[in-house]
Amino acid sequence: VRLSILLFDGYTALDVVGGYEVLSRVPQVETELVASRKGVIAADTRRLGMTAYRDFSEVNSTDILYVPGGPGVEAALKDERLIAWVQQMYVFSKWNVSVCNGAAILGEAGILKGKVATTNWGWRDKVAQYGATITKARYHRDGNLVTGAGVSASIDTGLFLASLLASEQVARTIQLGIEYYPDPPFGNSSADEQPLPMREALLKFEKKSIGMLKQTKLAC
Amino acid sequence: VRLSILLFDGYTALDVVGGYEVLSRVPQVETELVASRKGVIAADTRRLGMTAYRDFSEVNSTDILYVPGGPGVEAALKDERLIAWVQQMYVFSKWNVSVCNGAAILGEAGILKGKVATTNWGWRDKVAQYGATITKARYHRDGNLVTGAGVSASIDTGLFLASLLASEQVARTIQLGIEYYPDPPFGNSSADEQPLPMREALLKFEKKSIGMLKQTKLAC
C-alpha cells in the first residue's frame, strides 16, 4: 500500500508528522514524501526542513494521497503543476486525505465537490467555496475522502484511517506505540469555544505568516 | 532564547515535531536542529528525514536543550561525542527537556541523578538506573528539567514548557494554533491501562526496530 505525502514550501510540520507517524506504522504501508522537486523542503517556521525523496515525475499513481496544510497552501493553490499532480493521483487513489487547510488543495483539484469535509477553523469559508459541506468534526470520512481539522488533528485522523486500512486492533496498538493519551495542560474544549480575541489574534498572526514565507528560506 | 533540538540516527519524528511545533512559536525562541553532522538525519521508519543545519561544533551553548527519543537512542547512548555535547549544553542551559526514551540520553549524561522524571512506559526501569525517580506523568517538571512521556506527549510537554517560557495565555494561543483539542478515536485511558498482550506485542516490535536500524538507511 503506497502512501504518498505531499510536501510544498511552507507546510506545517505537525500536519505531516501526525499522520505519518501513525500511517507509516500500519503493516504493508510504504510511505514516501513527494514534492515538485527532490531535496529539502522548508516548513512554515523556516526552522525545520524535511526531505522529499520523490518528485512528481516519479509518482504516477498512489494508493493513499495525503495532503498537509500550512501557510504555504496559499501559494500551492496557484501552483498548476502541483494541482495537476493531485488530480492525477485522484484517478487511482483508494484514499484521499487532507489535514488542516490542505483541504483547499483537494478543493482546488476538484475533489471536494458535493463532499462533506472538515478543515482548520479559519479556512471553513474558503473550503466551502469548492463545493464542500463543512463539518466541524476533528476528522471525517465521506466515501474515499478523509479530512482532518488543524495540525494536531492529523494524529486522530491518522488513527481513524489506520483502523480502516487494517483494523481497530492495529490502530489501538499504534495509539499505544505513540502514547496518544493526550492531556492538554490547559483544557480540551474545541477551537470554536476559545475566546474571540484569541482567535482574532491568531488569524492575524497566520495571515502575517503567509507574507513572511515569501521573504524567507530555511535557516542554515 | 535559543532552542536546540538534538537529532540522531533513528529518532522518532513525532518526538521532535510535537515539541518543535509548540516551542518554535513561542515569541523570542530561535529554534535549531542539531546533530553530530550537518545534513539529512533519518527517522526510525527510514521513510522520513529531517535536516540538521548545525553540527555539534557550531553549538557551544544553548538556552533550551531538547532531546527526543526513538529506537536510535540505544546507539546514541554509546556515542561518546553526543553524550559529551549534551553534558556541555547542560553547563549553561536554562531548561533541559526530554521526550520518550530521550530521557535515557539525559541520564547517560548524568543529568537525571536525584531527579524526578517521566519517560516512555517501556523505558522506566532503564531510566531509573540513572538515579532518577520515575513518575508516570505525561509531563513533569523538576527544577530546570522537563521530561515528557512517549512520542505524542511531546505536544503536552511543549505546551507546559511554553507556559513557563512565556505565559499561560501564550501557551493557550499556541494550543489553539495547532488545534490541540484531541479526540483519540479509540478512547483515552493511559498506556498502563492497555491490555498486556498489546503492550507485549509492542515492546517486541520496538526491540525489532532497534535491530532494523543498523541494516537500513533513509529510503531514497
Coordinates of N, CA, C and O in Angstrom, one line a residue, chain A residues 5 8 16 21 24-25 30 38 89 92 101-102 105 116 125 129 137 151-152 160-161 164 174 188 214 216:
Chain A
I5 N 2.8 11.3 0.7 CA 2.6 12.5 1.5 C 3.2 13.7 0.7 O 4.4 13.7 0.4
F8 N 5.2 20.8 0.3 CA 5.3 22.0 -0.5 C 5.9 23.1 0.4 O 5.8 22.9 1.6
V16 N 2.1 17.1 8.8 CA 2.7 16.0 8.1 C 3.0 14.8 9.1 O 2.6 13.7 8.8
E21 N 3.3 9.5 11.4 CA 3.8 8.6 12.5 C 2.8 7.5 12.7 O 3.2 6.4 13.0
S24 N 2.5 5.3 8.7 CA 3.7 4.6 8.3 C 3.9 3.3 9.1 O 4.8 2.5 8.8
R25 N 3.2 3.2 10.3 CA 3.3 2.0 11.1 C 2.2 1.0 10.8 O 2.2 -0.1 11.5
E30 N 3.8 1.6 2.6 CA 5.1 2.1 2.2 C 4.9 3.6 2.0 O 4.3 4.1 1.1
K38 N 13.0 17.2 -5.8 CA 13.6 16.4 -4.7 C 14.4 17.4 -3.8 O 14.9 18.4 -4.3
M89 N -3.2 11.9 -9.1 CA -3.3 10.9 -8.1 C -4.7 10.4 -7.8 O -4.9 9.3 -7.6
F92 N -6.5 7.1 -9.4 CA -6.4 5.8 -9.0 C -6.3 5.6 -7.4 O -6.3 4.5 -6.9
N101 N -5.8 23.2 6.4 CA -6.2 23.8 5.1 C -5.6 23.1 3.9 O -5.8 23.6 2.8
G102 N -5.0 21.9 4.1 CA -4.7 21.1 3.0 C -5.9 20.7 2.2 O -5.9 20.4 1.0
I105 N -6.4 22.4 -1.1 CA -5.7 21.9 -2.2 C -6.5 20.8 -2.9 O -6.6 20.7 -4.1
V116 N -18.7 16.1 2.1 CA -18.7 16.7 3.4 C -17.2 16.6 3.9 O -16.6 15.6 3.8
D125 N -14.8 28.9 5.3 CA -15.5 29.6 4.3 C -14.8 29.3 2.9 O -15.5 29.0 1.9
Q129 N -16.2 27.0 -0.5 CA -16.4 27.6 -1.9 C -16.0 26.6 -2.9 O -16.3 26.8 -4.1
A137 N -16.2 18.6 12.6 CA -15.6 17.4 13.2 C -14.1 17.5 13.3 O -13.5 18.2 12.5
V151 N -3.7 20.8 12.1 CA -2.4 20.5 12.7 C -2.4 19.2 13.5 O -2.2 18.1 12.9
S152 N -2.6 19.3 14.8 CA -2.5 18.1 15.6 C -3.6 17.1 15.4 O -3.5 15.9 15.7
F160 N -7.8 7.1 12.8 CA -9.1 6.7 12.2 C -8.9 6.0 10.9 O -9.4 4.9 10.7
L161 N -8.0 6.5 10.1 CA -7.7 5.9 8.8 C -7.0 4.5 9.0 O -7.3 3.6 8.3
L164 N -9.3 1.8 9.3 CA -10.0 1.4 8.1 C -9.0 0.6 7.2 O -9.5 -0.3 6.5
I174 N -1.1 1.0 17.5 CA -0.3 2.2 17.1 C -0.5 3.4 18.1 O 0.4 4.1 18.5
N188 N -9.4 21.1 27.2 CA -9.6 20.4 25.9 C -11.0 20.8 25.3 O -11.6 19.9 24.7
K214 N 7.3 34.4 1.8 CA 7.8 34.9 0.5 C 9.2 35.4 0.7 O 10.0 35.5 -0.2
T216 N 11.5 34.6 3.2 CA 12.5 33.8 3.9 C 12.6 32.4 3.4 O 11.7 31.8 2.7

